Amino acid sequence: MIDTKLAANALNVAMHTEAMLAYWDRDLICRFANSSYLDWFGVKAEDMIDKMSISELLGDALYHKNKKFIDKVLEGVPQVFERLITTPQGITKSSRATYKPDIVNGVVMGFYAHVADVTPLDIPDAITKNSKGKNILLSNADVMDKVVHVLKSNMLSTFPGIGYLAKKHFISESKLKRDFKERYGKTIFSYYRSLQMELAHQYLVEKSYNKNQIAFIFNFSNPSNFSQCYRRHLLEKKAKDLYIGLKNAVDEKYKMFIGQAPVALAMIDNTFKFLAVSEKWGIDYNNSGELIGKCLLDTMPDAKFSDVNLLNHCLLGNTNVCDEIFQEKSDGAPGWIRWDIRPWHDAQGEIGGLLILSEDITKIKLQNEEYKIINKILNKTNEISRIGTWTRSIRTGKVLYNDVLKEILEVPFDFVPSSTISLDFFNDKDAKAKVDHAIKNAINNGEPFDIIVELLTAKGNTKKVFIAGYTEFYNGRCEKIIGIIQEVTVQDQVLLINK
């Protein structure tokens, strides 16, 4: 027998509790909703109970987000999840929903919904409480520390995103990016990658994981991307270790280290006076005299990094890196340099000055430019001389033709050659056998060759050509065969024979 008074009291408690309570039948029609549930969604009991479906109440977007939980609870599996919900008043609240199935004689008749407002528990990470229990805004440094904590928590998942971090810490995206860069000298994503690579290094060295395994653990879509990122990290770590070694470079030991460094390295104080320089610095910048105690701005006024605004910016705790810039040498010759300028700190942790790591890259730059010019000249020479070139990788079988060779063979410019070089264009058995023998002999024995044969172009034209080739061997194995094909006239043939 049901105690009607107890039932009435229970219903009264359920109706007026702060938690949202509802019951949805198997057809997803609301059969009960308490006052909190009705108030949250801004609906009346007479409009909702026994009439409204859960999809009508939640709307299409929120219903589809919750559908997987609804389907599971109707299968008899309890569900617990959290969700952001915007009320009819436009207020976004955090909720924690619990769906519990109503099972009668093994059949799911519907489910009970318990939704709690957990917004008060979801205070932004930029806010904390003081000793009196009042909310106070954290300092900028504390916010940055919390951002780093979130990044560390997500090292084995995915980058949380600037938008998420800004919202979580009650700060604009632009200010977050700016303040983080000023404090740590890196973008947020670069810092996140550094954290991952530090952990990856431990896995590789201490736990003997391979790079493919690490790439999977850190959610890299391509193992080669991880390898590239890890190599860059090791280079940065090497440079960082150097600067850590120089962090307290105020005594003679560190100054001696700088003096013997194999790179162009200088240490200046916060008035830009030299404290120590390496021998390489003097060679690169033709500073044969004593620099210690002299001002960088006075002794090297033409150096691109001798810019007071740039140096003052670094004294604020920033790093300045230039990968390449033109700077004419003292003798008027063209030159290029790159640099890395960052602050050093004294024993009290204060910025005592700057470390300037510089490198003269003129030789590398000129070699690159010279290579481009030579390559351009060779290509032009081949075009004028009507020399076709081809290469074949023995390992991959891939064959490449230049445009002149495609013209000689009368094939389209998008033609993709087979691994048989040009054997496809020799109808004459003797000519094909001659070319095939020469190529195989070159691959097997490293013998270069030059022969004259006739070929049949893609358009059916017969041409007499001069074919030459040579091979490249590594560790006793042929890796590549390279050659040329050139049309020859009767006069050319006589000259070749006489030669």
Coordinates of C-alpha atoms in Angstrom, one line a residue:
M1 CA 0.0 0.0 0.0
I2 CA 1.4 3.4 -1.0
D3 CA 1.7 6.0 1.7
T4 CA 0.0 8.9 0.0
K5 CA 1.4 11.5 2.4
L6 CA 5.0 10.2 1.8
A7 CA 4.4 10.2 -1.9
A8 CA 3.1 13.8 -1.8
N9 CA 6.1 14.9 0.2
A10 CA 8.5 13.1 -2.2
L11 CA 6.8 14.8 -5.2
N12 CA 7.0 18.2 -3.4
V13 CA 10.8 17.7 -2.8
A14 CA 11.4 16.6 -6.4
M15 CA 9.4 19.6 -7.7
H16 CA 11.4 22.2 -5.7
T17 CA 14.9 20.8 -5.6
E18 CA 17.6 22.9 -7.4
A19 CA 18.6 19.9 -9.5
M20 CA 16.6 19.4 -12.8
L21 CA 14.6 16.2 -12.8
A22 CA 12.5 14.8 -15.6
Y23 CA 11.2 11.5 -17.0
W24 CA 11.1 10.7 -20.7
D25 CA 9.2 7.7 -22.0
R26 CA 10.5 5.3 -24.7
D27 CA 9.0 7.6 -27.4
L28 CA 10.9 10.5 -25.9
I29 CA 7.8 12.3 -24.7
C30 CA 8.2 14.2 -21.4
R31 CA 6.0 12.6 -18.6
F32 CA 7.4 14.6 -15.7
A33 CA 9.6 17.7 -15.2
N34 CA 10.2 19.6 -12.0
S35 CA 10.2 23.3 -11.5
S36 CA 14.0 23.7 -12.0
Y37 CA 13.8 21.8 -15.3
L38 CA 10.9 24.1 -16.5
D39 CA 12.7 27.2 -15.3
W40 CA 16.0 26.3 -17.0
F41 CA 14.4 25.9 -20.4
G42 CA 11.8 28.6 -19.9
V43 CA 8.7 26.5 -20.6
K44 CA 5.4 25.9 -18.8
A45 CA 4.3 22.6 -17.4
E46 CA 1.1 22.5 -19.4
D47 CA 3.1 23.0 -22.6
M48 CA 5.7 20.3 -21.8
I49 CA 4.4 17.4 -19.8
D50 CA 2.7 14.7 -21.9
K51 CA 3.2 16.9 -25.0
M52 CA 6.7 17.9 -25.7
S53 CA 9.4 15.6 -27.1
I54 CA 13.0 15.9 -26.0
S55 CA 14.1 17.0 -29.5
E56 CA 11.6 19.9 -29.4
L57 CA 12.9 20.9 -26.0
L58 CA 16.6 20.8 -26.8
G59 CA 16.4 21.9 -30.4
D60 CA 18.0 20.1 -33.3
A61 CA 21.7 21.0 -32.6
L62 CA 21.7 20.1 -28.9
Y63 CA 19.5 17.0 -29.5
H64 CA 21.9 15.6 -32.0
K65 CA 24.8 16.1 -29.6
N66 CA 22.9 14.2 -26.9
K67 CA 21.4 11.5 -29.2
K68 CA 24.2 9.0 -28.6
F69 CA 23.6 9.2 -24.9
I70 CA 19.8 8.9 -25.4
D71 CA 20.2 5.8 -27.6
K72 CA 22.5 4.2 -25.0
V73 CA 20.2 4.8 -22.1
L74 CA 17.3 3.3 -24.0
E75 CA 19.5 0.2 -24.5
G76 CA 19.6 0.0 -20.7
V77 CA 23.0 1.6 -20.1
P78 CA 23.3 4.6 -17.6
Q79 CA 24.9 7.7 -19.1
V80 CA 26.8 10.6 -17.4
F81 CA 28.1 13.6 -19.4
E82 CA 28.7 17.3 -19.3
R83 CA 27.4 19.9 -21.7
L84 CA 27.3 23.7 -22.1
I85 CA 23.7 24.9 -22.5
T86 CA 22.4 28.4 -23.4
T87 CA 19.3 29.3 -21.6
P88 CA 16.4 31.2 -23.2
Q89 CA 17.7 34.3 -21.4
G90 CA 21.0 34.0 -23.4
I91 CA 23.1 32.8 -20.4
T92 CA 25.5 29.9 -21.1
K93 CA 25.7 27.5 -18.2
S94 CA 27.7 24.3 -17.5
S95 CA 25.6 21.2 -16.8
R96 CA 26.3 17.6 -15.8
A97 CA 23.5 15.2 -17.0
T98 CA 22.8 11.7 -15.6
Y99 CA 20.4 9.5 -17.6
K100 CA 19.2 6.4 -15.8
P101 CA 17.1 3.8 -17.6
D102 CA 13.6 2.8 -16.2
I103 CA 13.6 -1.0 -16.6
V104 CA 10.4 -3.0 -16.0
N105 CA 10.5 -6.8 -16.4
G106 CA 13.7 -6.5 -18.5
V107 CA 12.1 -3.9 -20.8
V108 CA 13.3 -0.2 -20.9
M109 CA 10.2 1.9 -20.5
G110 CA 12.0 5.2 -20.6
F111 CA 14.6 7.0 -18.6
Y112 CA 15.1 9.4 -15.7
A113 CA 17.1 12.6 -16.4
H114 CA 19.0 14.4 -13.6
V115 CA 20.7 17.6 -14.7
A116 CA 22.9 19.6 -12.3
D117 CA 24.0 23.2 -12.8
V118 CA 27.8 23.0 -12.3
T119 CA 28.5 26.6 -13.5
P120 CA 29.7 27.7 -10.0
L121 CA 32.2 24.9 -10.1
D122 CA 33.5 26.0 -13.5
I123 CA 35.1 29.2 -12.5
P124 CA 37.6 30.5 -15.2
D125 CA 41.2 29.6 -14.5
A126 CA 42.0 33.3 -14.4
I127 CA 39.9 33.6 -11.3
T128 CA 40.5 32.2 -7.8
K129 CA 39.2 32.9 -4.3
N130 CA 40.9 35.0 -1.6
S131 CA 40.9 34.1 2.2
K132 CA 37.4 35.7 2.5
G133 CA 36.0 33.5 -0.2
K134 CA 35.7 36.3 -2.8
N135 CA 36.7 35.9 -6.4
I136 CA 39.9 37.7 -7.4
L137 CA 41.6 38.0 -10.7
L138 CA 45.0 36.2 -11.0
S139 CA 48.1 38.1 -12.0
N140 CA 49.3 37.8 -15.6
A141 CA 52.2 35.6 -14.5
D142 CA 49.9 33.2 -12.7
V143 CA 47.6 33.0 -15.8
M144 CA 50.7 32.1 -18.0
D145 CA 51.6 29.4 -15.4
K146 CA 48.1 28.0 -15.7
V147 CA 48.3 28.0 -19.5
V148 CA 51.5 26.0 -19.3
H149 CA 49.8 23.6 -16.9
V150 CA 47.0 23.0 -19.5
L151 CA 49.6 22.5 -22.3
K152 CA 51.4 19.9 -20.1
S153 CA 48.1 18.1 -19.4
N154 CA 47.5 17.8 -23.2
M155 CA 50.9 16.6 -24.3
L156 CA 49.6 13.1 -25.2
S157 CA 46.4 14.3 -26.8
T158 CA 46.1 17.3 -29.1
F159 CA 46.9 21.0 -28.9
P160 CA 44.0 22.6 -27.0
G161 CA 43.8 25.6 -29.3
I162 CA 44.3 29.4 -28.7
G163 CA 40.6 30.0 -28.5
Y164 CA 40.0 27.4 -25.8
L165 CA 43.0 28.6 -23.7
A166 CA 41.9 32.3 -24.0
K167 CA 38.3 31.5 -23.0
K168 CA 39.4 29.2 -20.2
H169 CA 41.7 31.8 -18.7
F170 CA 39.5 34.8 -19.2
I171 CA 41.8 36.6 -21.5
S172 CA 41.7 37.8 -25.2
E173 CA 43.4 35.7 -27.8
S174 CA 45.7 38.5 -28.9
K175 CA 46.8 39.4 -25.4
L176 CA 47.3 35.7 -24.6
K177 CA 49.6 35.2 -27.6
R178 CA 51.5 38.4 -26.9
D179 CA 52.0 37.9 -23.2
F180 CA 53.0 34.3 -23.6
K181 CA 55.6 35.1 -26.3
E182 CA 57.0 37.9 -24.1
R183 CA 57.4 35.6 -21.2
Y184 CA 58.6 32.4 -22.8
G185 CA 60.1 33.7 -26.1
K186 CA 58.0 31.2 -28.1
T187 CA 54.5 31.0 -29.5
I188 CA 52.1 28.8 -27.5
F189 CA 52.1 26.1 -30.1
S190 CA 56.0 26.1 -30.3
Y191 CA 56.2 25.8 -26.5
Y192 CA 53.6 22.9 -26.7
R193 CA 55.7 21.1 -29.3
S194 CA 58.9 21.6 -27.1
L195 CA 57.1 20.0 -24.2
Q196 CA 56.2 17.0 -26.4
M197 CA 59.7 16.7 -27.8
E198 CA 61.2 16.7 -24.3
L199 CA 59.0 13.9 -23.3
A200 CA 59.6 12.1 -26.6
H201 CA 63.4 12.4 -26.0
Q202 CA 62.9 10.6 -22.7
Y203 CA 60.9 7.8 -24.4
L204 CA 63.5 7.4 -27.1
V205 CA 66.5 7.4 -24.9
E206 CA 65.3 5.9 -21.6
K207 CA 62.5 3.6 -22.7
S208 CA 63.9 2.5 -26.1
Y209 CA 60.7 3.4 -28.1
N210 CA 61.2 3.8 -31.8
K211 CA 60.2 7.0 -33.7
N212 CA 57.2 5.4 -35.3
Q213 CA 55.8 4.5 -31.9
I214 CA 56.5 8.0 -30.6
A215 CA 54.8 9.6 -33.6
F216 CA 51.7 7.5 -32.9
I217 CA 51.7 8.4 -29.2
F218 CA 51.9 12.1 -29.9
N219 CA 49.2 12.0 -32.6
F220 CA 51.5 12.9 -35.6
S221 CA 49.7 12.0 -38.8
N222 CA 53.1 11.2 -40.5
P223 CA 56.2 9.8 -38.8
S224 CA 58.4 11.9 -41.0
N225 CA 56.8 15.0 -39.6
F226 CA 57.7 13.8 -36.1
S227 CA 61.3 13.1 -37.2
Q228 CA 61.7 16.6 -38.6
C229 CA 60.2 18.2 -35.5
Y230 CA 62.4 16.1 -33.3
R231 CA 65.6 17.0 -35.2
R232 CA 64.7 20.7 -34.9
H233 CA 64.2 20.2 -31.2
L234 CA 67.6 18.6 -30.8
L235 CA 69.2 21.6 -32.6
E236 CA 67.3 24.0 -30.4
K237 CA 68.2 22.0 -27.3
K238 CA 71.9 22.1 -28.3
A239 CA 71.7 25.9 -28.6
K240 CA 69.8 26.2 -25.4
D241 CA 72.3 24.1 -23.5
L242 CA 75.0 26.5 -24.8
Y243 CA 73.1 29.5 -23.5
I244 CA 72.3 27.8 -20.2
G245 CA 76.1 27.3 -19.8
L246 CA 76.5 31.0 -20.4
K247 CA 73.7 32.1 -18.1
N248 CA 76.0 33.3 -15.3
A249 CA 78.8 34.3 -17.6
V250 CA 80.0 37.2 -15.5
D251 CA 83.2 35.5 -14.2
E252 CA 86.4 34.8 -16.0
K253 CA 85.6 31.1 -16.5
Y254 CA 82.6 31.9 -18.7
K255 CA 84.4 34.8 -20.5
M256 CA 87.2 32.3 -21.3
F257 CA 84.6 29.9 -22.7
I258 CA 83.2 32.6 -24.9
G259 CA 86.7 33.5 -26.1
Q260 CA 87.4 30.0 -27.2
A261 CA 84.0 29.3 -28.7
P262 CA 84.2 28.1 -32.4
V263 CA 81.4 30.5 -33.4
A264 CA 81.2 34.2 -33.6
L265 CA 79.9 34.9 -30.1
A266 CA 79.9 38.1 -28.1
M267 CA 78.7 39.0 -24.6
I268 CA 77.6 42.6 -23.9
D269 CA 76.3 44.3 -20.8
N270 CA 73.1 46.3 -20.6
T271 CA 74.9 49.4 -21.8
F272 CA 76.1 47.5 -24.9
K273 CA 79.7 47.3 -23.8
F274 CA 81.6 44.1 -24.7
L275 CA 82.4 41.8 -21.8
A276 CA 83.7 38.9 -23.9
V277 CA 84.1 37.9 -27.6
S278 CA 85.2 34.8 -29.3
E279 CA 88.2 34.6 -31.6
K280 CA 85.9 33.8 -34.5
W281 CA 84.0 37.1 -33.9
G282 CA 87.2 39.0 -34.5
I283 CA 87.9 37.1 -37.7
D284 CA 84.4 37.5 -39.1
Y285 CA 84.1 41.2 -38.3
N286 CA 87.8 42.1 -38.8
N287 CA 88.1 43.3 -35.2
S288 CA 91.8 42.8 -34.6
G289 CA 91.9 45.3 -31.7
E290 CA 90.7 45.0 -28.1
L291 CA 87.0 45.2 -27.8
I292 CA 86.4 44.5 -24.1
G293 CA 84.9 47.6 -22.5
K294 CA 84.1 49.3 -25.7
C295 CA 80.5 49.9 -26.9
L296 CA 79.1 47.8 -29.7
L297 CA 77.3 50.8 -31.2
D298 CA 80.6 52.7 -31.5
T299 CA 82.9 49.9 -32.7
M300 CA 80.4 48.3 -35.1
P301 CA 78.0 51.0 -36.2
D302 CA 77.4 49.5 -39.6
A303 CA 76.5 46.0 -38.3
K304 CA 72.8 45.3 -39.0
F305 CA 72.3 44.1 -35.4
S306 CA 73.8 47.3 -34.0
D307 CA 70.4 48.9 -33.8
V308 CA 69.6 50.5 -30.4
N309 CA 65.8 49.7 -30.8
L310 CA 66.5 46.0 -31.5
L311 CA 68.9 45.7 -28.6
N312 CA 66.7 47.5 -26.2
H313 CA 63.8 45.2 -27.2
C314 CA 66.0 42.2 -26.3
L315 CA 67.0 43.7 -23.0
L316 CA 63.2 43.5 -22.1
G317 CA 63.6 39.7 -22.1
N318 CA 62.9 39.1 -25.8
T319 CA 64.9 37.0 -28.4
N320 CA 65.7 38.3 -31.9
V321 CA 66.5 35.8 -34.6
C322 CA 67.5 36.7 -38.1
D323 CA 67.9 33.8 -40.6
E324 CA 69.5 35.8 -43.4
I325 CA 70.3 39.5 -44.1
F326 CA 72.6 41.2 -46.6
Q327 CA 75.5 43.2 -45.1
E328 CA 78.3 44.5 -47.2
K329 CA 81.7 43.6 -45.9
S330 CA 84.4 46.1 -44.8
D331 CA 86.2 45.6 -48.1
G332 CA 83.1 46.4 -50.1
A333 CA 82.4 42.7 -51.1
P334 CA 78.9 41.4 -50.8
G335 CA 78.1 39.5 -47.6
W336 CA 75.3 37.8 -45.7
I337 CA 74.9 37.1 -42.0
R338 CA 72.4 35.6 -39.6
W339 CA 72.2 36.0 -35.8
D340 CA 70.5 35.0 -32.6
I341 CA 70.4 37.7 -29.9
R342 CA 69.0 36.9 -26.4
P343 CA 69.4 38.2 -22.9
W344 CA 71.7 36.7 -20.2
H345 CA 70.8 36.8 -16.5
D346 CA 73.0 37.5 -13.5
A347 CA 73.1 35.5 -10.2
Q348 CA 70.1 37.5 -9.0
G349 CA 68.0 36.5 -12.1
E350 CA 68.1 40.0 -13.5
I351 CA 69.0 40.7 -17.2
G352 CA 72.6 41.7 -17.2
G353 CA 73.0 42.1 -20.9
L354 CA 72.9 40.3 -24.2
L355 CA 74.5 37.3 -25.9
I356 CA 75.0 37.7 -29.7
L357 CA 75.6 34.6 -31.7
S358 CA 76.4 35.5 -35.3
E359 CA 77.4 33.6 -38.4
D360 CA 78.8 34.7 -41.8
I361 CA 76.9 32.8 -44.4
T362 CA 78.3 34.6 -47.4
K363 CA 80.1 31.4 -48.7
I364 CA 76.9 29.3 -48.4
K365 CA 74.8 32.1 -50.0
L366 CA 77.3 32.5 -52.9
Q367 CA 77.5 28.8 -53.5
N368 CA 73.7 28.5 -53.7
E369 CA 73.5 31.5 -56.1
E370 CA 76.4 30.0 -58.2
Y371 CA 74.7 26.7 -58.3
K372 CA 71.4 28.3 -59.6
I373 CA 73.3 30.2 -62.2
I374 CA 75.3 27.2 -63.4
N375 CA 72.2 25.1 -63.5
K376 CA 70.4 27.8 -65.5
I377 CA 73.4 28.0 -67.9
L378 CA 73.5 24.2 -68.3
N379 CA 69.8 24.0 -69.0
K380 CA 70.1 26.8 -71.6
T381 CA 73.1 25.2 -73.2
N382 CA 71.2 21.9 -73.5
E383 CA 68.3 23.7 -75.1
I384 CA 70.6 25.4 -77.7
S385 CA 72.7 22.3 -78.4
R386 CA 69.5 20.2 -78.5
I387 CA 70.9 17.8 -75.9
G388 CA 68.4 15.6 -74.1
T389 CA 69.2 14.3 -70.6
W390 CA 67.9 11.4 -68.7
T391 CA 68.4 9.8 -65.3
R392 CA 67.3 6.5 -63.8
S393 CA 67.3 5.6 -60.1
I394 CA 68.3 1.9 -59.8
R395 CA 66.7 1.7 -56.3
T396 CA 63.3 3.2 -57.3
G397 CA 63.3 2.6 -61.0
K398 CA 62.1 6.2 -61.5
V399 CA 63.2 7.8 -64.8
L400 CA 63.3 11.5 -65.6
Y401 CA 63.6 13.2 -69.1
N402 CA 64.3 16.8 -69.7
D403 CA 62.1 18.8 -72.1
V404 CA 64.7 18.6 -74.9
L405 CA 64.6 14.8 -74.8
K406 CA 60.8 14.8 -74.9
E407 CA 61.0 17.0 -78.0
I408 CA 63.5 14.5 -79.6
L409 CA 61.3 11.6 -78.8
E410 CA 58.2 13.6 -79.9
V411 CA 56.2 12.9 -76.8
P412 CA 54.0 15.3 -74.8
F413 CA 55.7 17.3 -72.0
D414 CA 53.6 15.5 -69.4
F415 CA 54.9 12.1 -70.7
V416 CA 56.0 9.8 -67.9
P417 CA 58.8 7.4 -69.1
S418 CA 59.0 3.8 -68.0
S419 CA 62.0 2.3 -66.2
T420 CA 63.4 1.0 -69.4
I421 CA 64.9 4.4 -70.3
S422 CA 64.3 4.8 -74.0
L423 CA 64.1 1.1 -75.1
D424 CA 60.5 1.6 -75.9
F425 CA 61.5 3.7 -78.9
F426 CA 63.8 1.1 -80.6
N427 CA 61.9 -1.1 -83.0
D428 CA 65.1 -2.5 -84.6
K429 CA 66.1 -5.6 -82.6
D430 CA 69.9 -4.9 -83.0
A431 CA 69.6 -1.3 -81.9
K432 CA 67.5 -2.3 -78.8
A433 CA 70.0 -5.1 -78.0
K434 CA 72.9 -2.7 -78.3
V435 CA 71.3 -0.1 -76.0
D436 CA 70.2 -2.7 -73.5
H437 CA 73.7 -4.3 -73.4
A438 CA 75.3 -0.9 -72.8
I439 CA 73.0 0.0 -70.0
K440 CA 73.3 -3.3 -68.2
N441 CA 77.1 -3.3 -68.5
A442 CA 77.1 0.2 -67.0
I443 CA 74.9 -0.9 -64.1
N444 CA 76.7 -4.1 -63.4
N445 CA 80.3 -3.1 -64.1
G446 CA 80.3 0.7 -63.9
E447 CA 81.4 1.0 -67.6
P448 CA 80.4 4.3 -69.3
F449 CA 79.2 4.1 -72.9
D450 CA 78.6 6.1 -76.0
I451 CA 76.9 4.7 -79.0
I452 CA 75.1 5.7 -82.2
V453 CA 71.8 4.0 -83.0
E454 CA 68.5 4.7 -84.7
L455 CA 65.2 5.2 -82.8
L456 CA 61.6 5.5 -83.8
T457 CA 59.8 8.5 -82.2
A458 CA 56.3 8.5 -80.8
K459 CA 55.1 10.1 -84.1
G460 CA 56.7 7.4 -86.2
N461 CA 59.8 9.4 -87.4
T462 CA 63.2 7.7 -87.6
K463 CA 66.1 9.5 -86.0
K464 CA 69.8 8.7 -85.6
V465 CA 70.9 9.6 -82.1
F466 CA 74.1 9.7 -80.1
I467 CA 73.5 8.1 -76.6
A468 CA 76.0 8.3 -73.8
G469 CA 75.7 7.3 -70.1
Y470 CA 77.7 6.9 -66.9
T471 CA 76.8 5.5 -63.5
E472 CA 77.1 6.6 -59.8
F473 CA 78.1 3.9 -57.4
Y474 CA 77.8 4.0 -53.6
N475 CA 79.3 1.3 -51.3
G476 CA 80.0 -0.9 -54.4
R477 CA 76.4 -0.7 -55.7
C478 CA 75.1 1.3 -58.6
E479 CA 72.5 3.8 -57.4
K480 CA 71.9 5.9 -60.5
I481 CA 72.6 6.0 -64.2
I482 CA 72.8 9.4 -66.0
G483 CA 73.0 10.0 -69.7
I484 CA 72.3 12.2 -72.7
I485 CA 70.7 11.7 -76.1
Q486 CA 71.4 14.0 -79.1
E487 CA 70.3 13.9 -82.7
V488 CA 73.3 13.5 -85.1
T489 CA 73.6 14.4 -88.7
V490 CA 75.9 12.6 -91.1
Q491 CA 78.6 15.3 -90.5
D492 CA 78.2 14.8 -86.7
Q493 CA 78.6 11.0 -87.2
V494 CA 81.9 11.4 -89.2
L495 CA 83.3 13.7 -86.5
L496 CA 82.4 11.3 -83.7
I497 CA 83.9 8.3 -85.6
N498 CA 87.1 10.3 -86.4
K499 CA 87.3 11.3 -82.7

